[in-house]
Coordinates of C-alpha atoms and ligand atoms in Angstrom, one line a residue:
X1 CA -6.6 -23.0 17.3
X2 CA -7.8 -19.8 15.7
X3 CA -9.5 -17.5 18.1
X4 CA -8.7 -19.4 21.3
X5 CA -6.9 -17.6 24.1
X6 CA -3.8 -19.7 23.4
X7 CA -3.6 -18.2 19.9
X8 CA -3.8 -14.7 21.3
X9 CA -1.1 -15.2 23.9
X10 CA 1.2 -16.8 21.3
X11 CA 0.7 -13.7 19.2
X12 CA 1.6 -11.5 22.1
X13 CA 4.7 -13.6 22.8
X14 CA 5.9 -13.3 19.2
X15 CA 5.4 -9.5 19.4
X16 CA 7.5 -9.3 22.6
X17 CA 10.2 -11.5 21.1
X18 CA 10.4 -9.2 18.1
X19 CA 10.6 -6.1 20.3
X20 CA 13.4 -7.7 22.3
X21 CA 15.4 -8.4 19.1
X22 CA 14.9 -4.8 18.1
X23 CA 16.2 -3.5 21.4
X24 CA 19.2 -5.8 21.1
X25 CA 19.9 -4.4 17.7
X26 CA 19.7 -0.8 18.7
X27 CA 21.9 -1.6 21.7
X28 CA 24.9 -2.0 19.5
X29 CA 24.7 -5.4 17.9
X30 CA 25.7 -4.8 14.3
X31 CA 22.7 -4.9 12.0
X32 CA 24.2 -7.5 9.7
X33 CA 24.6 -10.0 12.6
X34 CA 21.0 -9.6 13.7
X35 CA 19.6 -9.9 10.2
X36 CA 17.2 -12.6 9.4
X37 CA 17.1 -14.5 12.7
X38 CA 15.0 -12.3 14.9
X39 CA 11.6 -13.6 14.1
X40 CA 12.3 -16.8 12.1
X41 CA 9.8 -19.5 12.6
X42 CA 12.2 -21.9 10.9
X43 CA 12.7 -23.1 7.3
X44 CA 16.3 -22.7 6.1
X45 CA 19.5 -21.5 7.8
X46 CA 18.4 -17.9 8.0
X47 CA 14.7 -18.8 8.2
X48 CA 14.1 -17.0 4.9
X49 CA 12.3 -18.1 1.7
X50 CA 12.8 -16.9 -1.9
X51 CA 10.7 -13.9 -2.8
X52 CA 8.2 -15.1 -5.4
X53 CA 7.7 -12.7 -8.4
X54 CA 4.0 -12.1 -9.1
X55 CA 2.6 -13.6 -12.3
X56 CA 1.7 -11.1 -15.1
X57 CA -1.6 -10.7 -16.9
X58 CA -2.5 -8.5 -19.9
X59 CA -5.3 -6.0 -19.4
X60 CA -7.4 -6.6 -22.5
X61 CA -9.9 -9.3 -22.1
X62 CA -8.6 -10.5 -18.7
X63 CA -10.6 -12.7 -16.4
X64 CA -10.4 -12.1 -12.7
X65 CA -11.7 -15.1 -10.7
X66 CA -11.8 -14.4 -7.0
X67 CA -12.1 -17.8 -5.3
X68 CA -10.9 -19.9 -2.3
X69 CA -7.5 -21.5 -2.8
X70 CA -4.3 -22.4 -1.2
X71 CA -1.5 -19.8 -0.4
X72 CA 2.0 -21.2 -0.6
X73 CA 3.8 -19.0 2.0
X74 CA 7.2 -20.8 2.0
X75 CA 8.9 -24.1 1.2
X76 CA 6.4 -26.9 2.0
X77 CA 4.1 -24.5 3.8
X78 CA 0.7 -23.4 2.7
X79 CA -2.5 -22.0 4.2
X80 CA -6.1 -21.7 3.0
X81 CA -6.6 -18.3 1.3
X82 CA -8.7 -16.4 -1.2
X83 CA -6.9 -15.8 -4.5
X84 CA -7.4 -14.1 -7.8
X85 CA -6.9 -16.7 -10.6
X86 CA -5.4 -19.1 -8.1
X87 CA -2.2 -17.1 -7.5
X88 CA -0.7 -15.1 -4.6
X89 CA -0.3 -12.2 -4.8
X90 CA -2.9 -11.6 -7.5
X91 CA -1.5 -11.3 -11.1
X92 CA 0.3 -8.1 -12.0
X93 CA -1.7 -6.2 -14.6
X94 CA 0.5 -4.4 -17.0
X95 CA -1.0 -1.7 -19.2
X96 CA 0.3 1.1 -21.3
X97 CA -1.0 4.6 -21.5
X98 CA -3.5 4.7 -24.4
X99 CA -4.5 1.1 -24.1
X100 CA -7.9 -0.1 -22.9
X101 CA -8.5 -2.3 -19.9
X102 CA -11.3 -4.9 -20.2
X103 CA -11.5 -7.1 -17.2
X104 CA -14.3 -9.4 -16.0
X105 CA -14.5 -10.0 -12.3
X106 CA -16.0 -13.4 -11.3
X107 CA -17.1 -13.7 -7.7
X108 CA -16.5 -17.3 -6.7
X109 CA -16.3 -16.4 -3.0
X110 CA -19.0 -17.0 -0.4
X111 CA -19.6 -13.3 0.2
X112 CA -20.0 -10.1 -1.9
X113 CA -17.0 -8.5 -3.5
X114 CA -16.0 -5.8 -5.9
X115 CA -12.5 -4.8 -7.1
X116 CA -11.1 -1.3 -7.0
X117 CA -8.1 -0.1 -9.1
X118 CA -6.2 2.0 -6.5
X119 CA -4.6 5.1 -8.1
X120 CA -5.9 4.3 -11.6
X121 CA -8.0 7.1 -13.1
X122 CA -11.2 5.4 -14.1
X123 CA -14.8 6.5 -14.6
X124 CA -17.0 6.0 -11.5
X125 CA -18.7 2.9 -12.7
X126 CA -15.2 1.2 -13.0
X127 CA -14.0 2.4 -9.6
X128 CA -15.2 -0.5 -7.4
X129 CA -17.3 1.6 -5.1
X130 CA -18.9 -0.6 -2.4
X131 CA -22.4 0.0 -3.8
X132 CA -21.3 -2.1 -6.9
X133 CA -20.4 -5.2 -4.9
X134 CA -21.6 -8.4 -6.6
X135 CA -23.1 -11.4 -4.9
X136 CA -21.4 -14.8 -4.9
X137 CA -21.7 -16.3 -8.4
X138 CA -22.0 -12.8 -9.9
X139 CA -19.8 -11.0 -12.4
X140 CA -18.8 -7.4 -13.0
X141 CA -17.3 -6.0 -16.2
X142 CA -14.8 -3.3 -16.2
X143 CA -14.0 -1.3 -19.3
X144 CA -11.8 1.8 -19.2
X145 CA -9.0 3.5 -21.1
X146 CA -5.6 4.0 -19.5
X147 CA -5.3 7.7 -19.5
X148 CA -2.5 8.4 -17.0
X149 CA 1.2 8.6 -16.8
X150 CA 3.4 5.6 -15.9
X151 CA 3.2 4.5 -12.3
X152 CA 2.9 1.8 -9.7
X153 CA -0.8 1.2 -8.9
X154 CA -2.6 -1.7 -7.3
X155 CA -5.9 -3.4 -6.9
X156 CA -7.9 -4.9 -4.1
X157 CA -11.5 -5.6 -3.1
X158 CA -13.6 -2.8 -1.7
X159 CA -17.0 -4.2 -0.4
X160 CA -18.1 -2.3 2.6
X161 CA -17.2 -3.9 6.0
X162 CA -15.3 -6.6 4.1
X163 CA -12.2 -5.0 2.6
X164 CA -9.8 -5.9 5.4
X165 CA -10.8 -9.5 5.5
X166 CA -10.6 -10.0 1.7
X167 CA -7.2 -8.3 1.3
X168 CA -6.0 -10.3 4.4
X169 CA -7.0 -13.6 2.8
X170 CA -4.9 -12.8 -0.3
X171 CA -6.9 -10.6 -2.7
X172 CA -4.5 -7.9 -3.9
X173 CA -2.0 -7.3 -6.6
X174 CA -0.1 -4.7 -8.7
X175 CA -1.4 -2.7 -11.6
X176 CA 1.5 -1.2 -13.5
X177 CA 1.2 1.5 -16.2
X178 CA 4.0 2.3 -18.6
X179 CA 4.5 5.2 -21.1
X180 CA 7.0 6.8 -23.3
X181 CA 8.4 9.2 -20.7
X182 CA 9.3 6.2 -18.5
X183 CA 10.7 4.1 -21.5
X184 CA 13.1 6.9 -22.2
X185 CA 14.8 6.5 -18.9
X186 CA 15.9 2.9 -19.6
X187 CA 15.1 1.8 -16.1
X188 CA 16.1 -1.7 -15.0
X189 CA 13.5 -4.3 -16.2
X190 CA 12.9 -8.0 -16.4
X191 CA 14.7 -9.8 -13.7
X192 CA 16.0 -6.5 -12.3
X193 CA 12.5 -5.0 -11.8
X194 CA 11.4 -6.3 -8.4
X195 CA 7.8 -6.0 -7.2
X196 CA 7.4 -6.2 -3.4
X197 CA 3.9 -6.3 -1.9
X198 CA 4.5 -5.9 1.8
X199 CA 2.2 -7.1 4.6
X200 CA 2.6 -7.9 8.2
X201 CA 1.0 -11.1 9.3
X202 CA 0.9 -13.7 12.1
X203 CA 4.0 -15.9 11.7
X204 CA 2.1 -19.1 12.5
X205 CA 1.2 -20.8 9.3
X206 CA -2.4 -21.6 10.3
X207 CA -3.0 -18.1 11.5
X208 CA -1.2 -16.1 8.8
X209 CA -4.2 -15.8 6.4
X210 CA -7.0 -16.2 8.9
X211 CA -8.9 -13.0 9.7
X212 CA -10.0 -12.9 13.3
X213 CA -9.4 -9.3 14.5
X214 CA -9.5 -8.6 18.3
X215 CA -11.2 -5.5 19.7
X216 CA -7.8 -3.9 19.9
X217 CA -7.2 -4.7 16.2
X218 CA -10.5 -3.0 15.3
X219 CA -9.5 0.2 17.1
X220 CA -5.7 0.5 16.4
X221 CA -5.7 -1.5 13.2
X222 CA -4.4 -5.0 12.8
X223 CA -0.6 -5.1 13.5
X224 CA 1.3 -8.3 13.4
X225 CA 5.1 -8.9 13.7
X226 CA 6.2 -11.0 10.8
X227 CA 6.8 -9.4 7.4
X228 CA 5.5 -11.1 4.3
X229 CA 6.6 -10.1 0.7
X230 CA 4.3 -11.2 -2.2
X231 CA 2.7 -13.6 0.3
X232 CA 6.0 -15.3 1.3
X233 CA 6.9 -15.3 4.9
X234 CA 10.3 -13.7 5.7
X235 CA 11.4 -13.3 2.0
X236 CA 14.9 -13.2 0.6
X237 CA 16.2 -12.3 -2.8
X238 CA 19.4 -13.2 -4.7
X239 CA 20.8 -10.2 -6.6
X240 CA 23.7 -9.8 -9.0
X241 CA 26.1 -6.8 -8.9
X242 CA 23.9 -4.5 -10.9
X243 CA 21.3 -1.8 -10.5
X244 CA 17.7 -2.9 -9.7
X245 CA 14.3 -1.2 -9.7
X246 CA 12.4 -2.0 -6.5
X247 CA 8.7 -1.1 -6.5
X248 CA 7.2 -1.4 -3.0
X249 CA 3.5 -1.4 -2.1
X250 CA 2.3 -1.3 1.5
X251 CA -0.7 -3.6 1.3
X252 CA -0.9 -4.1 5.1
X253 CA -3.8 -3.3 7.5
X254 CA -2.3 -0.6 9.7
X255 CA 1.5 -1.0 9.6
X256 CA 3.6 2.0 8.7
X257 CA 7.0 1.0 7.4
X258 CA 10.1 3.2 7.6
X259 CA 12.1 1.7 4.8
X260 CA 15.9 1.8 5.0
X261 CA 18.9 -0.4 4.3
X262 CA 20.8 -2.2 7.1
X263 CA 24.2 -0.7 6.2
X264 CA 22.8 2.9 6.0
X265 CA 23.2 3.2 2.3
X266 CA 20.7 5.9 1.1
X267 CA 17.7 4.9 -0.9
X268 CA 17.4 6.4 -4.4
X269 CA 13.7 7.2 -4.8
X270 CA 12.5 7.8 -8.4
X271 CA 8.7 7.6 -8.0
X272 CA 5.8 7.2 -5.6
X273 CA 2.0 6.8 -5.8
X274 CA 1.3 8.7 -9.0
X275 CA 4.5 7.9 -11.0
X276 CA 7.9 9.4 -11.4
X277 CA 9.2 12.2 -9.3
X278 CA 10.4 15.3 -11.0
X279 CA 14.0 14.2 -10.1
X280 CA 15.5 11.3 -8.2
X281 CA 16.2 12.0 -4.5
X282 CA 18.5 10.2 -2.0
X283 CA 17.1 9.7 1.4
X284 CA 18.1 7.6 4.5
X285 CA 14.6 6.3 5.0
X286 CA 11.1 6.4 3.6
X287 CA 7.8 6.4 5.6
X288 CA 5.3 4.2 3.7
X289 CA 1.8 4.3 5.0
X290 CA -0.9 1.7 4.0
X291 CA -1.8 2.1 0.4
X292 CA 1.3 4.1 -0.6
X293 CA 3.9 3.0 -3.1
X294 CA 7.5 3.9 -3.6
X295 CA 9.8 3.3 -6.6
X296 CA 13.4 2.8 -5.7
X297 CA 16.7 2.2 -7.5
X298 CA 19.2 0.1 -5.7
X299 CA 22.8 -0.7 -6.9
X300 CA 24.3 -3.9 -5.6
X301 CA 27.6 -3.6 -7.5
X302 CA 29.4 -2.3 -4.3
X303 CA 28.2 -5.4 -2.3
X304 CA 30.8 -8.2 -2.3
X305 CA 29.7 -11.6 -3.6
X306 CA 28.3 -13.5 -0.6
X307 CA 27.4 -10.3 1.2
X308 CA 24.0 -9.6 2.6
X309 CA 21.9 -6.5 3.1
X310 CA 18.5 -6.2 4.8
X311 CA 15.7 -4.0 3.6
X312 CA 14.4 -3.0 7.0
X313 CA 11.6 -1.1 8.6
X314 CA 13.6 1.1 10.9
X315 CA 12.3 1.9 14.3
X316 CA 10.3 5.1 14.8
X317 CA 8.2 6.7 17.4
X318 CA 4.6 7.7 16.4
X319 CA 4.4 11.4 17.2
X320 CA 2.4 12.2 20.3
X321 CA 1.0 8.7 20.6
X322 CA 0.1 7.2 23.9
X323 CA -1.2 4.1 22.2
X324 CA 0.7 1.0 23.2
X325 CA 1.2 -1.0 20.0
X326 CA 4.0 -2.5 17.9
X327 CA 3.6 0.4 15.4
X328 CA 7.2 1.7 14.7
X329 CA 9.0 -1.4 15.9
X330 CA 12.0 -2.6 13.8
X331 CA 11.3 -5.3 11.2
X332 CA 13.6 -7.2 8.8
X333 CA 11.5 -7.0 5.6
X334 CA 13.6 -8.5 2.7
X335 CA 17.0 -10.0 2.8
X336 CA 19.2 -9.2 -0.2
X337 CA 21.9 -11.7 -1.0
X338 CA 24.7 -10.9 -3.4
X339 CA 25.2 -13.7 -5.9
X340 CA 27.8 -14.0 -8.6
X341 CA 27.4 -11.9 -11.7
X342 CA 27.2 -8.4 -12.8
X343 CA 24.9 -6.5 -15.1
X344 CA 25.7 -4.6 -18.3
X345 CA 26.1 -0.9 -17.6
X346 CA 22.9 0.9 -17.1
X347 CA 22.4 4.4 -18.7
X348 CA 23.0 7.3 -16.4
X349 CA 19.8 8.5 -14.8
X350 CA 19.0 12.0 -16.2
X351 CA 18.7 14.8 -13.7
X352 CA 15.0 15.4 -14.7
X353 CA 12.9 12.3 -14.6
X354 CA 9.5 13.6 -15.3
X355 CA 7.5 16.7 -15.9
X356 CA 5.2 17.4 -12.9
X357 CA 3.2 20.6 -13.5
X358 CA 1.9 22.5 -10.5
X359 CA -1.7 21.7 -9.8
X360 CA -2.6 25.5 -9.9
X361 CA -4.0 27.7 -7.2
X362 CA -7.0 26.4 -5.2
X363 CA -10.4 27.9 -5.6
X364 CA -11.7 26.5 -2.3
X365 CA -10.5 24.8 0.9
X366 CA -12.0 22.0 2.9
X367 CA -11.0 20.7 6.3
X368 CA -11.2 17.1 7.2
X369 CA -10.8 16.5 11.0
X370 CA -9.8 12.9 11.7
X371 CA -11.3 11.9 15.0
X372 CA -11.5 9.0 17.5
X373 CA -14.3 10.1 19.8
X374 CA -13.9 7.5 22.6
X375 CA -12.1 4.3 23.1
X376 CA -14.1 1.5 21.6
X377 CA -15.9 3.9 19.2
X378 CA -15.1 4.1 15.5
X379 CA -12.9 6.6 13.9
X380 CA -14.7 9.4 12.0
X381 CA -14.1 12.1 9.5
X382 CA -15.7 15.5 10.5
X383 CA -17.8 13.5 12.9
X384 CA -19.3 11.3 10.1
X385 CA -19.3 7.6 9.6
X386 CA -19.7 6.2 6.1
X387 CA -23.2 6.0 4.7
X388 CA -23.4 4.4 1.2
X389 CA -26.4 6.6 0.2
X390 CA -25.2 9.9 1.5
X391 CA -23.1 12.3 -0.5
X392 CA -20.7 14.2 1.8
X393 CA -18.9 16.6 -0.4
X394 CA -19.6 18.0 -3.9
X395 CA -16.9 19.4 -6.1
X396 CA -17.4 21.1 -9.5
X397 CA -15.4 19.3 -12.2
X398 CA -12.4 21.2 -13.3
X399 CA -11.7 22.8 -9.9
X400 CA -8.5 22.8 -7.9
X401 CA -9.0 22.6 -4.1
X402 CA -6.9 22.6 -1.0
X403 CA -7.8 19.8 1.3
X404 CA -6.6 19.9 4.8
X405 CA -6.4 16.7 6.9
X406 CA -6.1 17.4 10.6
X407 CA -5.3 14.4 12.8
X408 CA -7.1 14.9 16.2
X409 CA -6.6 11.3 17.2
X410 CA -3.8 9.2 18.7
X411 CA -3.3 6.9 15.7
X412 CA -1.8 7.4 12.2
X413 CA -4.3 7.7 9.3
X414 CA -3.1 7.2 5.7
X415 CA -5.7 9.3 3.8
X416 CA -6.6 8.2 0.3
X417 CA -8.7 9.8 -2.4
X418 CA -10.2 8.0 -5.4
X419 CA -10.7 9.3 -8.9
X420 CA -7.9 11.8 -9.0
X421 CA -4.5 12.6 -7.6
X422 CA -3.0 15.4 -5.5
X423 CA 0.2 17.1 -4.6
X424 CA 1.3 17.4 -0.9
X425 CA 1.6 21.0 0.0
X426 CA 2.4 21.3 3.7
X427 CA 2.7 19.2 6.9
X428 CA 2.8 20.9 10.3
X429 CA 3.0 19.4 13.7
X430 CA 4.2 15.8 14.2
X431 CA 7.0 15.1 11.7
X432 CA 6.6 18.7 10.6
X433 CA 7.9 18.3 7.0
X434 CA 6.9 17.2 3.5
X435 CA 9.6 14.7 2.5
X436 CA 11.3 15.0 -0.9
X437 CA 9.9 11.6 -1.8
X438 CA 6.4 12.9 -1.3
X439 CA 6.7 15.3 -4.2
X440 CA 4.9 14.6 -7.5
X441 CA 1.4 13.2 -7.8
X442 CA 0.0 11.1 -5.0
X443 CA -3.3 9.4 -4.1
X444 CA -2.5 8.6 -0.4
X445 CA -0.8 10.6 2.3
X446 CA 0.2 9.6 5.7
X447 CA -1.2 11.8 8.5
X448 CA 0.4 11.0 11.9
X449 CA -1.0 12.1 15.2
X450 CA -0.5 15.8 15.8
X451 CA -0.1 16.4 12.1
X452 CA -2.0 18.7 9.8
X453 CA -1.4 17.9 6.1
X454 CA -2.6 20.0 3.2
X455 CA -2.8 18.8 -0.4
X456 CA -3.8 20.4 -3.6
X457 CA -6.3 18.3 -5.6
X458 CA -7.2 18.7 -9.2
X459 CA -10.7 17.4 -10.0
X460 CA -10.2 17.1 -13.7
X461 CA -11.1 13.5 -14.5
X462 CA -14.7 12.3 -14.3
X463 CA -18.0 13.4 -12.8
X464 CA -19.5 10.9 -10.3
X465 CA -19.2 9.5 -6.9
X466 CA -15.8 8.6 -5.5
X467 CA -14.4 7.8 -2.0
X468 CA -12.2 9.6 0.5
X469 CA -11.1 7.3 3.3
X470 CA -8.5 6.2 5.7
X471 CA -6.6 3.3 4.3
X472 CA -6.1 1.7 7.7
X473 CA -8.3 -1.3 6.7
X474 CA -10.1 -1.6 10.0
X475 CA -10.7 2.1 10.2
X476 CA -12.0 2.0 6.6
X477 CA -14.2 -1.0 7.2
X478 CA -15.7 0.5 10.3
X479 CA -16.7 3.6 8.4
X480 CA -13.8 6.1 8.3
X481 CA -14.9 7.0 4.7
X482 CA -16.9 9.6 2.9
X483 CA -18.6 9.8 -0.5
X484 CA -17.2 12.6 -2.7
X485 CA -19.2 13.6 -5.7
X486 CA -17.6 15.5 -8.7
X487 CA -20.4 17.4 -10.3
Ligands
LIG1 CU1 -6.9 1.3 -1.9 CU2 -10.5 3.0 -1.6 O1 -8.7 2.1 -1.8
LIG2 CU1 -8.2 3.7 -4.1
LIG3 CU1 -7.4 5.7 10.2

């Protein structure tokens, strides 16, 4: 098993089967009839397993032990994996603005690692730059204040060349920050706050957590056809007739999701990478690139008891792409089953959710051309491949800049910046628009082929070296990353 040719052809077969199901669905079969049985490898009538809520962990004095363990991916099914504190996904860290995070990483793996807090505004020594990777048996102490507004952040390893494999084997989790502005909204909490860490994996139990990328995977990015939520293959969730908060993280390698509901009900978006939007927006679908988060409100009161809805990835075409991959194919991500019961009435959502000031006008502009020089070669930024010791950009602390990402390649690149946040200004070419759910503060922006995206970045946090990279994990590991120094 593993890397044998049989494994490869089985993967190809699963992909073709999934695409066939997608074609049938778009050919007029009602969505609700096709739900849940397109890619089921078995296990229950609908082939679905209960979504597991992540465990929680306080941020002061936490221990983070990264070690080999066993991933339970469904009823009676498990696979060898690498886990933080023995759980999958990693424990959810919950901090509050004004608190201090003190976390000790213990590397109990067989290779170097370091943890990065994606989207959290930390000083450079706490940012998990690959040059801080610790050897097996080593430890790394993080100590930083939570200075930012409420939001859905996450963490994952960041050792150079090894990020994809370590996330793939199970090392990733949520980092949630709360504050008074968010408290005042009375958003659904407890059982009605659902965290969903999305990944696409091989559906075969023995292959699901094994990292053996093909040459095609290394170029395109690893795409598989079976959705996992919080490490559970083909998850389902029982809901009561009430309003829920659904916080979704794309922790995949390369997969872009276009989130939407099977019955066409619009999604109410209240937040994204950097926290709450200025106001809620209703949209039919949401593109979610790797590393991005989206914060949704869903109301299940209109759904009859016994009824089912599917959170899907709706099919889409990658603009201008000649690359033959399963990117954009339809997927059934999370089945929602209406159970008995209703919730107490929730407060009405105010029309203004959050105060999002304009970043100010830019004092400088920088262009980042995203390139794939030749098939088989690695993706680059401005012709450069990552060099740990080289500083590629220097920005004076306190400055606002316009950064322009121009995609000159045939693949999507979700671009991510450490150490600060930005606001998306324009998108030309390709999809040709900034979507309403991309307003507010973000740390990752999806740049599809043919697209040029400009963002306004405020460098107002810390001096030091941070990273700019593509969050396609194969692109990142192969060097589509630059060192950015705030001076
Ligand atoms: Cu999700 Cu460099 O980070
Ligand atoms: Cu990050
Ligand atoms: Cu990329």
